[in-house]
Amino acid sequence: MAQVPQTFLDGLAVRTWCGLALRALGRAREEIDAINVYPVADGDTGTNLYLTLESAATAVEAVFAGYESRPGCETRPAGPTLADALRAMAHGALIGARGNSGTILAQLLRGMAQVLAADAAAPRCDGPALRLALRRAADSARQAVAHPVEGTVLTVASAAADAAERADGDCGTVARAAHEGARAALARTPAQLGVLARAGVVDAGGSGLVAVLGALVEACTGEAVAAEAVPDRTAPTPKAASDLESDPGPDGGGGACAVAEDGGPAYEVIYLLEADDTAVARLRTRLDALGDSLVVVGGDGLWNVHVHVDDAGAAVEAGVEAGRPYRIRITHFGLGDVHTGGPRPPRERAQRAVVAVVPGQGLAELYTEAGATTVLARPGEPPASGELLAAVRRAHAREVVLLPNDADLRDTAAAAAEQARTEGVRVALIPTRSAVQGIAALAVSEPGRRFDEDVVQMTSAAGATRYAEVVVAEHRSWTTAGICQAGDVLGLIDGDVAVIGSDVTATAETVLDRMLQAGGELVTLVVGDDAPETVTTRLETRVRESYLAVDTVAYRGGHQGALLLIGVE
């Protein structure tokens, strides 16, 4: 009898798992969003899980791309190690975690990585190691939640770990047992949590975890599992479960995090935090007193903090006292009783909207004042396609013009636009390569025009705008203008380095002169917080004294990465 090959998990299998899980969540996203009723019925669990895993997958792909670009990689074994891939997956999920469900998923992945990446040199893991990893994942996720409650993703994760511990075999066998255990636990969640039973649904976060575990089975075995049919909301039977007040879970509430049912806090606050363990322990205590749905995940100095509160400022202030919070997101839950699944007034779709990626808070405010829906791109943290898609949905319009404002985001924006079209939204992607081109496009937009005509006019305005930026070189490198050293001031025109200097203002003047040699009627300056205070005045004076009939307009860009953005149209 032929021997059945043993299945295992290695770096390449982790990469495959990420891709399969992302596609599975993409397919199930809308259905999972639709059954999201707890702890807050804001219909975004599927989207949050997708965005979290997209960040994880992006991090894994970056590790593989970095490995393949290093000299001599063709003589080494195939690809990054298991430890490299898992750490990247866990870290990517941590920094990109969205919402309650995404934060818990990030901790599940971190728990697995703590076990499977302990031996950095191990090329692969076997079934027993995967069993230990799934147990660590479930336990660490439960510990990260301030008040864990049964009938949620935590229950599903624990059931998956329990089933895995009973399995005897290789990685494929263990993964399949975990998946089947999770499926069975998911089906039982309405009997454990009253709010699910009353809505006639299973837990949304648990449903997403089942999809992720199904992808793990396929990554290990090569055999796809049957996709879960996410149940529609139906009228629950009287016997399904008792009211929430009599079904509180072990800590007096329901859901992954206990919340009160009589209307919850108004804001969701999420941020990354650099702090030590002692400070984070104090932070947990303080945030627990401020609100509910508290989840703090991470470790080794980097944490992701999630909480629902009425005083968002106090939650952020607590983070400042603990360490350095950044990538702060504050969401108002809006109209309607989202905490109990109560109906919200339907919002009529707008006819047309503009969605734009902007590199700084100052520009975000400018674009918002002009009527655009914005996605903030922080330095070194480009938005994923899921974030752009979420912004298109948030715009809630029949027709959307998408402005990526970055050449490197064109493919990402195209993927978001394609997905939005499948949802019935008419989307036009204008390939703007800089925020100043986006400003020019937005300036000529007229919602009263036919959509095609408006897109043509916006595209023409963007294309007629030359763009430049002034930045500081981070390291020594070859450029189109020669060799630059770390700390040199670089002037880039239309994406290529044109000037290398030592002074920001002088370099900016040279760049502006070169741009205006080809003519122009309007100069747009977007000044970053780190630029010299005198640069705006110097450039405005130079244009006024040296170039007749050329106007100048200046904006504050905030922390936008570049010291200065320049547009000439």
Coordinates of C-alpha atoms in Angstrom, one line a residue:
M1 CA 0.0 0.0 0.0
A2 CA 1.3 3.4 -1.0
Q3 CA 2.3 5.6 2.0
V4 CA 0.2 8.8 2.4
P5 CA 2.5 11.8 2.2
Q6 CA 2.7 13.8 5.4
T7 CA 1.5 17.4 5.3
F8 CA 3.3 20.2 7.1
L9 CA 3.4 24.0 7.4
D10 CA 6.4 26.0 6.1
G11 CA 7.0 29.5 5.0
L12 CA 5.5 29.0 1.6
A13 CA 2.4 27.3 3.1
V14 CA 1.9 30.4 5.3
R15 CA 2.0 32.6 2.2
T16 CA -0.5 30.3 0.6
W17 CA -2.7 30.4 3.7
C18 CA -2.7 34.2 3.7
G19 CA -3.8 34.4 0.1
L20 CA -6.5 31.7 0.5
A21 CA -7.9 33.2 3.7
L22 CA -8.0 36.7 2.2
R23 CA -10.0 35.4 -0.8
A24 CA -12.3 33.4 1.5
L25 CA -13.0 36.5 3.6
G26 CA -13.5 38.6 0.5
R27 CA -16.2 36.2 -0.7
A28 CA -17.9 36.1 2.6
R29 CA -17.4 39.7 3.7
E30 CA -20.9 41.0 2.8
E31 CA -22.6 38.0 4.4
I32 CA -20.6 38.3 7.6
D33 CA -21.2 42.1 7.7
A34 CA -25.0 41.4 7.4
I35 CA -25.1 39.1 10.5
N36 CA -22.9 41.5 12.7
V37 CA -25.2 42.2 15.6
Y38 CA -22.9 42.1 18.6
P39 CA -21.1 43.7 20.5
V40 CA -22.1 46.5 18.1
A41 CA -24.5 46.0 15.2
D42 CA -22.6 48.3 12.8
G43 CA -22.3 45.8 10.0
D44 CA -18.6 45.8 9.6
T45 CA -17.2 42.6 11.1
G46 CA -16.5 41.0 7.7
T47 CA -14.9 44.1 6.4
N48 CA -12.7 44.5 9.5
L49 CA -11.6 40.9 9.3
Y50 CA -10.8 41.3 5.6
L51 CA -8.8 44.5 6.1
T52 CA -6.9 42.9 9.0
L53 CA -5.9 39.9 7.0
E54 CA -5.1 42.0 4.0
S55 CA -2.5 43.8 6.1
A56 CA -1.2 40.4 7.3
A57 CA -0.9 39.2 3.7
T58 CA 0.8 42.4 2.5
A59 CA 3.4 41.9 5.3
V60 CA 4.1 38.3 4.2
E61 CA 4.4 39.3 0.6
A62 CA 6.9 42.0 1.6
V63 CA 9.1 39.4 3.3
F64 CA 9.0 37.2 0.2
A65 CA 9.8 40.1 -2.1
G66 CA 12.7 41.2 0.1
Y67 CA 14.1 37.7 0.1
E68 CA 13.8 37.3 -3.7
S69 CA 15.5 40.7 -4.3
R70 CA 18.6 39.9 -2.2
P71 CA 21.7 38.9 -4.1
G72 CA 22.4 35.2 -4.1
C73 CA 18.9 34.1 -3.2
E74 CA 19.0 31.7 -6.2
T75 CA 21.6 29.6 -4.3
R76 CA 19.6 29.4 -1.0
P77 CA 16.7 27.3 0.0
A78 CA 13.3 28.3 -1.4
G79 CA 12.0 31.4 0.4
P80 CA 11.8 32.8 3.9
T81 CA 11.6 30.4 6.9
L82 CA 8.4 29.4 8.7
A83 CA 9.4 31.8 11.5
D84 CA 9.9 34.7 9.1
A85 CA 6.6 34.2 7.4
L86 CA 4.6 33.7 10.6
R87 CA 6.1 36.7 12.4
A88 CA 5.4 38.9 9.3
M89 CA 1.8 37.6 9.2
A90 CA 1.3 38.3 12.9
H91 CA 2.9 41.7 12.8
G92 CA 1.0 42.8 9.7
A93 CA -2.3 41.8 11.4
L94 CA -1.3 43.7 14.5
I95 CA -0.6 47.0 12.8
G96 CA -3.5 46.7 10.5
A97 CA -6.1 45.3 12.9
R98 CA -9.6 46.8 12.5
G99 CA -12.5 46.7 14.9
N100 CA -13.1 44.2 17.7
S101 CA -13.0 41.2 15.5
G102 CA -9.8 42.2 13.6
T103 CA -8.0 42.9 16.9
I104 CA -8.9 39.4 18.2
L105 CA -7.8 37.8 14.9
A106 CA -4.4 39.6 15.2
Q107 CA -3.9 38.1 18.7
L108 CA -4.9 34.6 17.4
L109 CA -2.2 34.9 14.8
R110 CA 0.3 36.3 17.3
G111 CA -0.4 33.3 19.6
M112 CA 0.3 30.9 16.8
A113 CA 3.5 32.7 15.9
Q114 CA 4.8 32.6 19.4
V115 CA 4.8 28.8 19.3
L116 CA 5.7 28.1 15.7
A117 CA 8.4 30.8 15.3
A118 CA 10.1 29.9 18.6
D119 CA 12.7 28.0 16.7
A120 CA 13.9 30.5 14.1
A121 CA 15.8 27.9 12.1
A122 CA 13.0 25.3 11.9
P123 CA 12.0 24.9 8.2
R124 CA 8.5 23.6 8.9
C125 CA 6.2 22.4 11.7
D126 CA 4.4 19.1 12.2
G127 CA 0.9 18.2 13.6
P128 CA 1.8 18.3 17.3
A129 CA 3.4 21.8 17.0
L130 CA 0.3 23.0 15.2
R131 CA -1.9 21.7 18.0
L132 CA 0.2 23.7 20.5
A133 CA 0.0 26.8 18.4
L134 CA -3.8 26.6 18.1
R135 CA -4.1 26.3 21.9
R136 CA -1.8 29.2 22.5
A137 CA -3.8 31.2 20.0
A138 CA -7.1 30.6 21.7
D139 CA -5.7 31.2 25.2
S140 CA -3.9 34.4 24.3
A141 CA -6.9 35.9 22.5
R142 CA -9.1 35.2 25.5
Q143 CA -6.5 36.8 27.8
A144 CA -6.4 39.9 25.6
V145 CA -10.1 40.6 26.1
A146 CA -11.0 42.4 29.3
H147 CA -14.3 40.6 29.8
P148 CA -14.5 37.5 27.6
V149 CA -18.0 36.1 26.9
E150 CA -19.2 32.8 25.4
G151 CA -21.0 32.5 22.1
T152 CA -18.4 34.6 20.3
V153 CA -15.2 34.2 18.3
L154 CA -13.4 33.3 21.5
T155 CA -15.7 30.3 22.0
V156 CA -15.1 29.2 18.4
A157 CA -11.3 29.6 18.8
S158 CA -11.3 27.5 22.0
A159 CA -13.4 24.8 20.3
A160 CA -11.0 24.7 17.4
A161 CA -8.1 24.2 19.8
D162 CA -9.9 21.5 21.8
A163 CA -10.7 19.6 18.6
A164 CA -7.1 20.0 17.4
E165 CA -5.8 18.5 20.7
R166 CA -7.9 15.4 20.1
A167 CA -6.5 14.9 16.6
D168 CA -3.5 12.6 16.0
G169 CA -1.7 13.2 12.8
D170 CA 0.1 15.7 10.6
C171 CA -0.7 19.3 10.0
G172 CA -3.5 18.6 7.6
T173 CA -5.2 16.3 10.0
V174 CA -4.9 18.8 12.9
A175 CA -6.1 21.7 10.8
R176 CA -9.1 19.8 9.5
A177 CA -10.0 18.8 13.1
A178 CA -9.7 22.4 14.2
H179 CA -11.9 23.6 11.3
E180 CA -14.6 21.0 12.0
G181 CA -14.5 21.9 15.7
A182 CA -14.9 25.5 14.9
R183 CA -17.8 24.9 12.6
A184 CA -19.7 22.9 15.2
A185 CA -19.0 25.6 17.8
L186 CA -20.2 28.3 15.5
A187 CA -23.5 26.6 15.0
R188 CA -24.0 26.6 18.8
T189 CA -23.3 30.3 19.3
P190 CA -27.0 31.4 19.2
A191 CA -27.8 29.1 22.1
Q192 CA -25.0 30.8 24.1
L193 CA -25.8 34.4 23.4
G194 CA -29.3 35.8 23.5
V195 CA -28.7 38.7 21.1
L196 CA -27.7 36.2 18.4
A197 CA -30.7 34.0 18.9
R198 CA -33.1 37.0 18.8
A199 CA -31.6 38.0 15.5
G200 CA -31.5 34.5 14.1
V201 CA -27.8 34.5 13.3
V202 CA -24.5 32.9 14.4
D203 CA -21.6 35.0 15.6
A204 CA -20.1 37.1 12.8
G205 CA -16.5 37.0 14.2
G206 CA -16.7 33.2 14.6
S207 CA -17.9 32.8 11.1
G208 CA -14.9 34.7 9.8
L209 CA -12.6 32.5 11.9
V210 CA -14.1 29.4 10.4
A211 CA -13.3 30.8 6.9
V212 CA -9.6 31.4 8.0
L213 CA -9.3 27.9 9.4
G214 CA -10.8 26.5 6.2
A215 CA -8.0 28.3 4.3
L216 CA -5.5 26.7 6.6
V217 CA -6.8 23.2 5.8
E218 CA -6.4 24.0 2.1
A219 CA -2.9 25.4 2.5
C220 CA -1.8 22.3 4.4
T221 CA -3.6 19.7 2.2
G222 CA -4.2 21.3 -1.1
E223 CA -7.9 20.3 -0.7
A224 CA -10.5 23.0 -0.5
V225 CA -13.2 22.7 2.1
A226 CA -16.8 23.5 1.4
A227 CA -17.6 27.1 1.9
E228 CA -19.7 27.9 4.9
A229 CA -23.2 29.2 4.1
V230 CA -23.6 32.2 6.4
P231 CA -27.3 32.2 7.5
D232 CA -29.5 35.1 6.8
R233 CA -31.2 36.9 9.6
T234 CA -34.4 35.1 10.3
A235 CA -37.0 35.4 13.1
P236 CA -35.7 33.3 16.0
T237 CA -37.7 30.7 17.6
P238 CA -38.9 31.3 21.1
K239 CA -36.8 28.4 22.3
A240 CA -33.6 29.5 20.8
A241 CA -32.2 31.4 23.7
S242 CA -33.2 33.6 26.6
D243 CA -32.9 37.3 26.8
L244 CA -29.4 38.7 27.2
E245 CA -30.0 39.7 30.8
S246 CA -30.3 36.0 31.7
D247 CA -27.5 35.0 29.4
P248 CA -24.7 37.2 30.5
G249 CA -21.7 35.0 30.0
P250 CA -19.1 34.6 32.7
D251 CA -18.5 38.3 33.1
G252 CA -22.0 39.8 33.0
G253 CA -22.3 40.6 29.3
G254 CA -22.5 39.1 25.8
G255 CA -20.0 38.9 22.9
A256 CA -16.3 38.7 22.8
C257 CA -16.4 41.7 25.1
A258 CA -19.2 42.3 27.5
V259 CA -21.3 45.4 26.9
A260 CA -24.5 46.7 28.4
E261 CA -27.6 46.2 26.3
D262 CA -29.3 49.4 27.2
G263 CA -27.3 51.5 24.7
G264 CA -23.5 51.5 24.7
P265 CA -20.8 54.0 24.4
A266 CA -20.8 56.4 21.4
Y267 CA -17.2 56.0 20.1
E268 CA -14.9 53.2 19.0
V269 CA -11.2 54.1 19.7
I270 CA -8.4 52.2 18.2
Y271 CA -4.7 53.0 18.2
L272 CA -1.2 51.4 18.0
L273 CA 0.8 52.0 21.1
E274 CA 4.5 51.8 21.9
A275 CA 4.8 51.0 25.6
D276 CA 6.2 48.5 28.1
D277 CA 4.2 45.8 29.8
T278 CA 3.9 47.6 33.1
A279 CA 2.4 50.7 31.5
V280 CA 0.0 48.6 29.4
A281 CA -1.3 46.8 32.5
R282 CA -2.1 50.2 34.0
L283 CA -3.7 51.2 30.7
R284 CA -6.0 48.2 30.7
T285 CA -7.3 49.1 34.2
R286 CA -8.0 52.7 33.2
L287 CA -9.7 51.9 29.9
D288 CA -11.8 49.2 31.5
A289 CA -13.2 51.9 33.8
L290 CA -13.9 54.2 30.9
G291 CA -15.9 51.9 28.6
D292 CA -16.4 48.4 27.3
S293 CA -15.3 46.0 24.5
L294 CA -11.7 46.5 25.6
V295 CA -9.2 44.4 23.7
V296 CA -5.4 45.0 24.0
V297 CA -3.3 42.8 21.9
G298 CA 0.4 42.6 21.0
G299 CA 3.6 42.6 23.1
D300 CA 7.4 43.2 22.8
G301 CA 6.7 46.9 23.1
L302 CA 4.0 47.3 20.4
W303 CA 0.3 47.0 21.1
N304 CA -3.0 47.4 19.4
V305 CA -5.7 49.0 21.7
H306 CA -9.4 48.8 21.0
V307 CA -12.2 50.1 23.2
H308 CA -15.7 51.6 23.1
V309 CA -16.1 54.7 25.2
D310 CA -18.2 57.9 25.5
D311 CA -15.1 60.0 26.1
A312 CA -12.8 59.4 23.2
G313 CA -10.4 62.0 24.3
A314 CA -9.9 60.3 27.7
A315 CA -9.1 57.0 25.9
V316 CA -6.4 58.7 23.8
E317 CA -5.1 60.6 26.8
A318 CA -4.7 57.3 28.7
G319 CA -2.6 56.0 25.8
V320 CA -0.4 59.1 25.9
E321 CA 0.2 58.5 29.6
A322 CA 1.1 54.8 28.9
G323 CA 3.5 55.4 25.9
R324 CA 3.3 56.7 22.3
P325 CA -0.1 56.1 20.6
Y326 CA -0.3 56.6 16.9
R327 CA -2.5 55.6 13.9
I328 CA -5.4 56.7 16.1
R329 CA -8.8 56.0 14.7
I330 CA -12.0 57.3 16.3
T331 CA -15.4 56.2 14.9
H332 CA -18.7 57.6 16.0
F333 CA -21.3 54.8 16.0
G334 CA -23.8 57.3 14.6
L335 CA -27.6 57.3 14.5
G336 CA -29.6 54.4 15.8
D337 CA -29.1 51.9 18.5
V338 CA -26.3 50.0 17.0
H339 CA -25.4 48.4 20.3
T340 CA -28.6 46.4 20.4
G341 CA -29.2 45.9 16.7
G342 CA -31.9 48.5 16.6
P343 CA -32.8 49.9 13.1
R344 CA -31.1 53.0 11.8
P345 CA -32.8 55.4 9.4
P346 CA -32.0 54.5 5.8
R347 CA -29.7 57.0 4.1
E348 CA -30.4 57.9 0.5
R349 CA -27.5 57.4 -1.9
A350 CA -25.9 60.5 -3.3
Q351 CA -25.6 60.7 -7.0
R352 CA -21.9 61.3 -7.1
A353 CA -18.9 61.4 -4.8
V354 CA -15.1 61.8 -4.9
V355 CA -12.9 59.5 -2.9
A356 CA -9.3 60.6 -2.5
V357 CA -6.1 59.3 -0.8
V358 CA -4.4 62.1 1.0
P359 CA -0.9 62.1 2.7
G360 CA -1.6 64.4 5.6
Q361 CA -4.3 65.6 8.0
G362 CA -4.2 69.2 6.6
L363 CA -4.9 67.9 3.1
A364 CA -7.6 65.6 4.4
E365 CA -9.4 68.6 5.9
L366 CA -9.0 70.5 2.6
Y367 CA -10.4 67.7 0.5
T368 CA -13.2 67.1 3.0
E369 CA -14.2 70.8 2.8
A370 CA -14.4 70.4 -1.0
G371 CA -16.8 67.5 -0.5
A372 CA -14.5 64.5 -1.0
T373 CA -14.4 61.3 1.1
T374 CA -10.8 60.8 2.2
V375 CA -8.4 58.0 3.1
L376 CA -5.4 59.1 5.1
A377 CA -2.1 57.6 3.9
R378 CA 0.5 58.0 6.6
P379 CA 4.2 58.0 5.7
G380 CA 5.4 54.5 5.0
E381 CA 1.8 53.1 5.5
P382 CA 0.0 53.1 2.1
P383 CA -3.7 52.1 2.4
A384 CA -4.8 48.7 1.2
S385 CA -7.4 48.1 -1.4
G386 CA -9.9 47.2 1.3
E387 CA -9.5 50.6 2.9
L388 CA -10.2 52.3 -0.4
L389 CA -13.2 50.1 -1.0
A390 CA -14.5 50.9 2.5
A391 CA -14.2 54.6 1.7
V392 CA -16.2 54.1 -1.6
R393 CA -18.9 52.4 0.5
R394 CA -18.8 55.2 3.1
A395 CA -19.3 57.8 0.3
H396 CA -22.6 56.0 -0.4
A397 CA -23.0 57.3 -3.9
R398 CA -24.2 55.8 -7.2
E399 CA -21.1 57.3 -9.0
V400 CA -17.7 57.6 -7.6
V401 CA -14.5 59.3 -8.9
L402 CA -11.4 57.7 -7.3
L403 CA -8.2 59.7 -6.9
P404 CA -5.2 57.6 -5.6
N405 CA -2.9 60.6 -5.7
D406 CA 0.2 58.2 -5.8
A407 CA 1.6 56.3 -8.7
D408 CA 2.3 53.3 -6.5
L409 CA -1.3 53.1 -5.5
R410 CA -2.7 52.8 -9.0
D411 CA -3.1 49.0 -8.9
T412 CA -4.5 49.1 -5.4
A413 CA -7.1 51.7 -6.4
A414 CA -7.9 49.6 -9.5
A415 CA -8.6 46.6 -7.4
A416 CA -10.9 48.6 -5.1
A417 CA -12.7 50.1 -8.1
E418 CA -13.3 46.7 -9.7
Q419 CA -14.8 45.3 -6.4
A420 CA -17.0 48.4 -6.1
R421 CA -18.3 47.9 -9.6
T422 CA -19.4 44.4 -8.7
E423 CA -21.5 46.0 -5.9
G424 CA -23.3 48.2 -8.4
V425 CA -21.3 51.4 -8.0
R426 CA -20.1 53.2 -11.1
V427 CA -16.5 54.0 -10.5
A428 CA -14.0 56.0 -12.6
L429 CA -10.3 55.8 -11.6
I430 CA -8.3 58.9 -12.4
P431 CA -4.6 58.0 -12.2
T432 CA -3.5 61.0 -10.2
R433 CA 0.1 60.7 -9.0
S434 CA 0.2 63.4 -6.4
A435 CA -2.2 65.2 -4.1
V436 CA -1.7 68.4 -6.0
Q437 CA -3.0 66.7 -9.2
G438 CA -6.0 65.6 -7.1
I439 CA -6.6 69.2 -6.0
A440 CA -6.6 70.3 -9.6
A441 CA -9.1 67.6 -10.5
L442 CA -11.3 68.3 -7.6
A443 CA -11.3 72.1 -8.4
V444 CA -13.0 71.5 -11.8
S445 CA -15.5 68.8 -10.7
E446 CA -19.2 69.7 -11.3
P447 CA -21.6 67.1 -9.9
G448 CA -24.3 68.6 -12.2
R449 CA -22.5 67.5 -15.3
R450 CA -22.9 64.1 -16.9
F451 CA -20.5 61.6 -15.2
D452 CA -18.4 60.9 -18.3
E453 CA -18.0 64.6 -19.0
D454 CA -17.0 65.3 -15.4
V455 CA -14.4 62.5 -15.4
V456 CA -12.9 63.9 -18.7
Q457 CA -12.6 67.4 -17.3
M458 CA -11.1 66.2 -14.0
T459 CA -8.7 63.9 -15.8
S460 CA -7.6 66.8 -18.1
A461 CA -7.0 69.1 -15.2
A462 CA -5.0 66.5 -13.3
G463 CA -2.9 65.7 -16.4
A464 CA -2.2 69.4 -17.0
T465 CA -0.7 69.7 -13.5
R466 CA 3.0 69.0 -13.2
Y467 CA 3.9 67.9 -9.7
A468 CA 7.0 68.0 -7.5
E469 CA 8.0 67.2 -3.9
V470 CA 10.9 68.1 -1.7
V471 CA 12.1 65.4 0.7
V472 CA 15.1 64.4 2.8
A473 CA 17.1 61.4 1.7
E474 CA 17.1 58.6 4.2
H475 CA 20.2 56.8 2.9
R476 CA 22.9 57.0 0.3
S477 CA 21.7 56.0 -3.2
W478 CA 22.0 56.6 -6.9
T479 CA 19.5 59.0 -8.4
T480 CA 18.8 60.5 -11.8
A481 CA 20.5 63.6 -10.6
G482 CA 23.6 61.8 -9.2
I483 CA 24.6 60.2 -5.9
C484 CA 22.9 61.5 -2.8
Q485 CA 23.9 61.0 0.8
A486 CA 21.7 60.5 3.8
G487 CA 20.3 63.8 4.9
D488 CA 20.5 65.5 1.5
V489 CA 17.5 67.5 0.4
L490 CA 16.0 66.0 -2.8
G491 CA 13.8 67.8 -5.3
L492 CA 11.7 65.4 -7.3
I493 CA 9.8 66.6 -10.5
D494 CA 7.2 64.3 -11.9
G495 CA 8.6 61.4 -9.8
D496 CA 12.3 61.7 -10.7
V497 CA 15.0 63.3 -8.7
A498 CA 16.0 66.5 -10.4
V499 CA 17.8 68.5 -7.7
I500 CA 20.1 67.4 -4.8
G501 CA 20.8 70.2 -2.3
S502 CA 21.6 70.9 1.3
D503 CA 19.0 73.6 2.1
V504 CA 15.2 73.0 1.9
T505 CA 14.2 76.5 0.8
A506 CA 17.0 76.8 -1.8
T507 CA 16.2 73.4 -3.3
A508 CA 12.5 74.2 -3.4
E509 CA 13.3 77.5 -5.3
T510 CA 15.4 75.6 -7.9
V511 CA 12.7 73.0 -8.4
L512 CA 10.0 75.7 -8.8
D513 CA 12.2 77.6 -11.3
R514 CA 12.6 74.5 -13.4
M515 CA 8.9 73.8 -13.4
L516 CA 7.9 77.3 -14.4
Q517 CA 10.4 77.4 -17.3
A518 CA 7.8 75.4 -19.2
G519 CA 5.1 78.0 -18.3
G520 CA 2.2 77.9 -15.9
E521 CA -0.6 80.0 -14.5
L522 CA -1.1 78.7 -11.0
V523 CA 1.4 77.3 -8.4
T524 CA 0.0 75.2 -5.6
L525 CA 2.1 74.7 -2.4
V526 CA 1.3 72.1 0.2
V527 CA 3.7 72.7 3.1
G528 CA 4.4 69.9 5.6
D529 CA 4.8 70.5 9.4
D530 CA 8.6 69.8 9.2
A531 CA 9.3 72.4 6.5
P532 CA 11.0 75.7 7.4
E533 CA 8.6 78.4 8.5
T534 CA 9.9 80.8 5.8
V535 CA 9.7 78.5 2.8
T536 CA 6.1 79.5 1.9
T537 CA 6.9 83.3 2.0
R538 CA 10.1 82.8 0.0
L539 CA 8.4 80.8 -2.8
E540 CA 5.5 83.2 -3.0
T541 CA 7.8 86.2 -3.2
R542 CA 9.9 84.4 -5.9
V543 CA 6.8 83.7 -8.0
R544 CA 5.5 87.3 -7.6
E545 CA 8.8 89.0 -8.5
S546 CA 10.0 86.6 -11.3
Y547 CA 6.9 85.3 -13.0
L548 CA 4.2 87.7 -14.3
A549 CA 0.6 86.6 -14.3
V550 CA 1.3 83.5 -12.2
D551 CA -0.8 83.1 -9.0
T552 CA 0.2 81.1 -5.9
V553 CA -2.0 79.3 -3.4
A554 CA -0.6 77.6 -0.3
Y555 CA -2.0 75.0 2.1
R556 CA -0.8 73.3 5.3
G557 CA -0.4 69.6 4.8
G558 CA 0.4 68.5 8.3
H559 CA 2.5 65.3 8.7
Q560 CA 2.5 64.4 5.1
G561 CA 5.9 62.7 4.6
A562 CA 7.2 65.2 2.1
L563 CA 8.4 68.5 3.4
L564 CA 6.8 70.3 0.4
L565 CA 4.5 69.4 -2.5
I566 CA 4.4 71.7 -5.5
G567 CA 1.9 71.8 -8.3
V568 CA 2.1 73.9 -11.5
E569 CA -0.9 74.1 -13.8

